[in-house]
Short mmCIF file of C-alpha atoms in Angstrom, two decimals:
data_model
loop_
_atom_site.label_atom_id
_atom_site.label_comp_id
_atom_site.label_asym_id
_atom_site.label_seq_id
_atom_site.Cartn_x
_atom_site.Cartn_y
_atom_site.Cartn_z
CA UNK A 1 -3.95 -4.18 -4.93
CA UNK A 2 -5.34 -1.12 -5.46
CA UNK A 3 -4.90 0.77 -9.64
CA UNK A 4 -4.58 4.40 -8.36
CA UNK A 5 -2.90 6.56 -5.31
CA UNK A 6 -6.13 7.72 -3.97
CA UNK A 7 -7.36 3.56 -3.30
CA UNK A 8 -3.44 2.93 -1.81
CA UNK A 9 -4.51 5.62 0.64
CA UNK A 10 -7.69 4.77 1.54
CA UNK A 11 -6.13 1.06 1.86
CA UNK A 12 -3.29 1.95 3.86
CA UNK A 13 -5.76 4.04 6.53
CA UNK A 14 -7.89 0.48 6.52
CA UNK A 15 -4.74 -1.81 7.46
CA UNK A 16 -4.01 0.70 10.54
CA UNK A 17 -7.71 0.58 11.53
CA UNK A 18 -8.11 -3.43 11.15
CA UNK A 19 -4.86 -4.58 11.76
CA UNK A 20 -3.15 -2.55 14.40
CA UNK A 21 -5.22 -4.23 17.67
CA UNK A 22 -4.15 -7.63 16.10
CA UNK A 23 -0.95 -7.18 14.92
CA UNK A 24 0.32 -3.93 15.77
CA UNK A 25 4.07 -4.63 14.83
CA UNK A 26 3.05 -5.75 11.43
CA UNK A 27 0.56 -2.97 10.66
CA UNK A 28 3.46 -0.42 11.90
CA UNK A 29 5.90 -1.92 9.41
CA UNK A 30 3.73 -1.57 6.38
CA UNK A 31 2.47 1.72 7.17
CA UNK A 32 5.49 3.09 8.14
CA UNK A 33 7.28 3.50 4.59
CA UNK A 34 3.85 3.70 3.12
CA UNK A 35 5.93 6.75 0.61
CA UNK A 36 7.97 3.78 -0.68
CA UNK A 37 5.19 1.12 -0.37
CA UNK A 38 3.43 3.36 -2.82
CA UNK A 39 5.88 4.00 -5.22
CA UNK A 40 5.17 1.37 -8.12
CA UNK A 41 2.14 3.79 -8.41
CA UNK A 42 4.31 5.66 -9.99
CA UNK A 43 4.80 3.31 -13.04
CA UNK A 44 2.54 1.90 -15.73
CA UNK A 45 -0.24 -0.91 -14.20
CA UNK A 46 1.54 -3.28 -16.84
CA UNK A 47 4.63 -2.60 -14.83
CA UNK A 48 3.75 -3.73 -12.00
CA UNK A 49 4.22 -7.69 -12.13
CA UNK A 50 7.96 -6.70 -12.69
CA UNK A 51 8.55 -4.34 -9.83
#
């Protein structure tokens, strides 16, 4: 849960790196719309337990 854009990208390049040798099919679904993943980044933090 990261508060800023910069963290969600550092994040997402972690998941690929940790995740892809173990579950490669989940880590490729998460990081493949990582655009629209990111996107309640966009709003307000106090947003975010709506979205």
């Amino acid at each position: 849960m990261a508060y800023r854009q910069q963290e969600a990208q550092k994040a997402f390049g972690q998941l690929g790196i940790r995740y892809n040798a173990t579950y490669p099919k989940a880590a490729e679904c998460l990081t493949k719309e990582k655009v629209e993943t990111r996107a309640f980044h966009d709003f307000p933090a106090e947003h975010w337990t709506h979205i």
